[in-house]
Short mmCIF file of C-alpha atoms in Angstrom, two decimals:
data_model
loop_
_atom_site.label_atom_id
_atom_site.label_comp_id
_atom_site.label_asym_id
_atom_site.label_seq_id
_atom_site.Cartn_x
_atom_site.Cartn_y
_atom_site.Cartn_z
CA MET T 1 0.00 0.00 0.00
CA LEU T 2 2.97 2.33 0.40
CA PRO T 3 4.16 4.16 -2.71
CA SER T 4 7.40 2.91 -4.18
CA PHE T 5 10.04 5.38 -5.06
CA SER T 6 12.33 4.51 -7.89
CA SER T 7 15.67 5.54 -6.49
CA ASP T 8 19.14 4.58 -7.47
CA PRO T 9 20.52 2.32 -4.72
CA ASP T 10 24.06 3.10 -5.77
CA ALA T 11 23.47 6.84 -5.47
CA PHE T 12 21.91 6.44 -2.02
CA GLY T 13 24.72 4.12 -1.02
CA ARG T 14 27.30 6.71 -2.12
CA PHE T 15 25.42 9.34 -0.07
CA ALA T 16 25.44 7.03 2.96
CA GLU T 17 29.14 6.46 2.56
CA ARG T 18 29.87 10.18 2.32
CA PHE T 19 27.69 10.86 5.40
CA ALA T 20 29.33 8.07 7.43
CA ARG T 21 32.75 9.25 6.32
CA TYR T 22 31.96 12.83 7.35
CA MET T 23 30.61 11.73 10.74
CA GLY T 24 33.91 10.08 11.48
CA THR T 25 35.92 13.29 11.09
CA ALA T 26 37.06 15.93 13.59
CA ASN T 27 35.09 18.67 11.77
CA PHE T 28 31.78 16.93 12.52
CA LEU T 29 32.62 16.69 16.23
CA PHE T 30 33.74 20.34 16.34
CA TYR T 31 30.59 21.69 14.67
CA MET T 32 28.34 19.41 16.76
CA THR T 33 29.96 20.68 19.98
CA ILE T 34 29.44 24.31 18.95
CA PHE T 35 25.80 23.60 18.11
CA VAL T 36 25.12 21.96 21.51
CA VAL T 37 26.83 24.79 23.43
CA VAL T 38 24.88 27.49 21.59
CA TRP T 39 21.59 25.59 22.03
CA ILE T 40 22.08 25.18 25.77
CA ALA T 41 23.32 28.77 26.25
CA ILE T 42 20.36 30.28 24.46
CA ASN T 43 17.82 28.16 26.31
CA VAL T 44 19.43 28.77 29.72
CA ILE T 45 20.04 32.48 29.43
CA GLY T 46 17.01 33.21 27.32
CA LEU T 47 18.89 35.44 24.91
CA PHE T 48 16.63 37.84 22.99
CA GLY T 49 13.64 36.27 24.74
CA PHE T 50 14.13 32.93 22.99
CA GLN T 51 13.78 29.97 25.34
CA TRP T 52 12.09 27.23 23.33
CA ASP T 53 13.77 24.28 25.05
CA PRO T 54 14.23 24.91 28.76
CA TYR T 55 16.03 22.56 31.07
CA PRO T 56 16.24 19.43 30.83
CA PHE T 57 16.46 20.13 27.05
CA ILE T 58 14.00 17.54 25.91
CA LEU T 59 13.93 18.82 22.33
CA LEU T 60 17.72 18.59 22.09
CA ASN T 61 17.59 15.00 23.33
CA LEU T 62 14.89 14.23 20.79
CA PHE T 63 17.06 15.76 18.07
CA PHE T 64 20.04 13.62 19.07
CA SER T 65 17.86 10.51 19.19
CA THR T 66 16.56 11.23 15.68
CA GLN T 67 20.06 11.87 14.43
CA ALA T 68 21.28 8.60 15.94
CA SER T 69 18.31 6.69 14.50
CA TYR T 70 19.23 7.90 11.01
CA ALA T 71 22.98 7.78 11.41
CA ALA T 72 23.06 4.14 12.48
CA PRO T 73 21.37 2.77 9.29
CA LEU T 74 23.45 5.04 7.11
CA ILE T 75 26.63 3.84 8.78
CA LEU T 76 25.49 0.22 8.48
CA LEU T 77 24.70 0.74 4.80
CA ALA T 78 28.13 2.21 4.22
CA GLN T 79 29.69 -0.70 6.09
CA ASN T 80 27.72 -3.21 4.00
CA ARG T 81 28.92 -1.58 0.81
CA GLN T 82 32.45 -1.63 2.13
CA ASP T 83 32.05 -5.30 3.04
CA ASP T 84 30.83 -6.04 -0.47
CA ARG T 85 33.82 -4.29 -1.94
CA ASP T 86 36.10 -6.12 0.45
CA ARG T 87 34.50 -9.42 -0.52
CA VAL T 88 34.98 -8.71 -4.19
CA THR T 89 38.55 -7.64 -3.54
CA ILE T 90 39.21 -10.80 -1.54
CA GLU T 91 37.76 -12.97 -4.31
CA GLN T 92 39.90 -11.21 -6.87
CA ASP T 93 42.95 -11.63 -4.68
CA ARG T 94 42.15 -15.31 -4.20
CA ALA T 95 41.74 -15.81 -7.95
CA ARG T 96 44.98 -13.92 -8.54
CA ASP T 97 46.75 -16.03 -5.96
CA GLU T 98 45.44 -19.20 -7.58
CA ARG T 99 46.66 -18.04 -10.97
CA ASN T 100 50.02 -17.12 -9.49
CA LEU T 101 50.23 -20.52 -7.83
CA ALA T 102 49.36 -22.27 -11.09
CA ASP T 103 51.95 -20.17 -12.94
CA THR T 104 54.54 -20.92 -10.29
CA GLU T 105 53.87 -24.65 -10.49
CA TYR T 106 54.07 -24.53 -14.29
CA LEU T 107 57.35 -22.62 -14.17
CA THR T 108 58.68 -25.07 -11.59
CA ARG T 109 57.86 -28.00 -13.86
CA GLU T 110 59.44 -26.23 -16.82
CA VAL T 111 62.60 -25.47 -14.85
CA ALA T 112 62.80 -29.09 -13.72
CA ALA T 113 62.38 -30.26 -17.32
CA LEU T 114 65.09 -27.86 -18.46
CA ARG T 115 67.43 -29.12 -15.76
CA ILE T 116 66.83 -32.69 -16.87
CA ALA T 117 67.40 -31.71 -20.50
CA LEU T 118 70.54 -29.72 -19.70
CA ARG T 119 72.15 -32.71 -18.04
CA GLU T 120 72.94 -34.08 -21.52
CA VAL T 121 74.07 -30.73 -22.93
CA ALA T 122 77.76 -29.96 -22.99
CA THR T 123 78.72 -26.87 -21.08
CA ARG T 124 81.23 -24.29 -22.26
CA ASP T 125 83.90 -25.47 -19.84
CA TYR T 126 83.39 -29.08 -20.91
CA VAL T 127 83.70 -28.17 -24.59
CA ARG T 128 86.83 -26.15 -23.92
CA ALA T 129 88.39 -29.04 -22.00
CA GLU T 130 87.54 -31.47 -24.79
CA LEU T 131 88.98 -29.17 -27.44
CA ARG T 132 92.17 -28.71 -25.45
CA SER T 133 92.58 -32.46 -25.00
CA LEU T 134 91.90 -33.00 -28.72
CA LEU T 135 94.47 -30.33 -29.63
CA SER T 136 97.05 -31.94 -27.38
CA ASP T 137 96.33 -35.34 -28.96
CA LEU T 138 96.74 -33.86 -32.44
CA LEU T 139 100.05 -32.24 -31.50
CA ASP T 140 101.30 -35.52 -30.04
CA ALA T 141 100.24 -37.38 -33.16
CA GLN T 142 101.98 -34.81 -35.36
CA GLU T 143 105.21 -35.16 -33.38
CA GLU T 144 104.99 -38.94 -33.60
CA MET T 145 104.46 -38.74 -37.38
CA GLY T 146 107.51 -36.47 -37.75
CA THR T 147 109.64 -38.85 -35.71
CA ASN T 148 108.39 -41.83 -37.68
CA ASN T 149 109.16 -40.05 -40.95
CA ARG T 150 112.75 -39.37 -39.88
CA ASP T 151 113.20 -42.91 -38.65
CA GLY T 152 111.42 -44.25 -41.71
CA SER T 153 113.89 -42.61 -44.12
CA ASN T 154 116.83 -44.40 -42.47
CA ASN T 155 114.90 -47.61 -42.21
CA GLY T 156 113.90 -47.19 -45.86
CA ASP T 157 117.51 -47.00 -47.01
CA LYS T 158 118.39 -50.04 -44.97
CA THR T 159 115.39 -51.89 -46.36
CA LYS T 160 116.37 -50.92 -49.93
CA ASP T 161 119.92 -52.23 -49.48
CA LYS T 162 118.56 -55.41 -48.00
CA ARG T 163 116.25 -55.87 -50.95
CA ASP T 164 119.10 -55.27 -53.42
CA LYS T 165 121.18 -57.86 -51.67
CA GLN T 166 118.32 -60.31 -51.83
CA ARG T 167 117.77 -59.62 -55.55
CA ASN T 168 121.54 -59.65 -56.54
CA PRO T 169 123.38 -62.24 -54.48
CA LYS T 170 127.14 -62.65 -54.79
CA THR T 171 126.85 -65.92 -56.78
CA GLN T 172 124.95 -64.16 -59.54
CA GLN T 173 127.15 -61.10 -59.79
CA ILE T 174 129.16 -60.70 -63.03
CA PRO T 175 132.88 -60.27 -62.28
CA LYS T 176 134.41 -57.07 -63.45
CA VAL T 177 137.47 -57.19 -65.78
CA HIS T 178 140.29 -54.90 -64.84
CA PRO T 179 142.23 -53.18 -67.65
CA ALA T 180 145.65 -54.48 -66.43
CA HIS T 181 144.72 -58.09 -67.06
CA SER T 182 142.91 -57.58 -70.38
CA SER T 183 145.98 -58.34 -72.65
CA ALA T 184 146.79 -61.55 -70.80
CA THR T 185 143.28 -62.67 -71.11
CA GLU T 186 143.28 -62.04 -74.85
CA ALA T 187 146.56 -64.02 -75.31
CA GLU T 188 145.18 -66.99 -73.47
CA SER T 189 142.08 -66.93 -75.57
CA GLY T 190 144.21 -66.81 -78.76
CA LEU T 191 146.23 -69.80 -77.71
CA SER T 192 143.13 -71.74 -76.93
CA THR T 193 141.79 -71.14 -80.42
CA VAL T 194 144.95 -72.25 -82.37
CA GLY T 195 144.32 -75.32 -84.55
CA THR T 196 140.61 -75.04 -84.39
CA SER T 197 138.18 -74.17 -87.11
CA PRO T 198 136.38 -71.01 -86.65
CA SER T 199 133.16 -72.60 -87.74
CA THR T 200 133.24 -75.96 -86.13
CA GLY T 201 135.83 -75.45 -83.51
CA SER T 202 137.53 -78.80 -84.25
CA PRO T 203 141.37 -79.13 -84.97
CA THR T 204 142.41 -78.73 -88.58
CA GLN T 205 144.21 -81.46 -90.47
CA PRO T 206 147.58 -80.57 -92.04
CA GLU T 207 147.69 -80.46 -95.76
CA SER T 208 149.74 -83.04 -97.59
#
């Protein structure tokens, strides 16, 4: 049966928050104290013949009661709105924390996988050590090859002489004729051929 007023709850809530915020300031207390002192002074002294609320100041008490009856719901409304904002903020923080936790767990798994994968990867120091050892092996091999080449030349000459001796033994060598003995050799050969035929080689018969 009561008429309904179409009001914006957010606008009224903002007004309640501003009112509750102002009531919690030092300015509100200062102005309220001045108002009470002036009210009591006027009604006690009767300044300018005005004395509308004599002692015990029932109207002032009624005013404070009305103010308190309106201030309490407004403060509660402001607190409810603040609680709603805090709840939303807490939910957002919880969701953010959950996302951060999920991201942290994912990164932890990725780092663990990388560590496992990097166990088989050669590091810079390892590669340097391997290259140095390989270089030293190559230098040693080069020195050994040079030494073998020098030794091989001498061994090659010896091997060649040995092979010549095996191919030309002393029994198969042709004796060399010295020039001093050449005339004697020719004389002996002439004597051996006397009385023989040059064609047959048999002794010739004397003619009658």
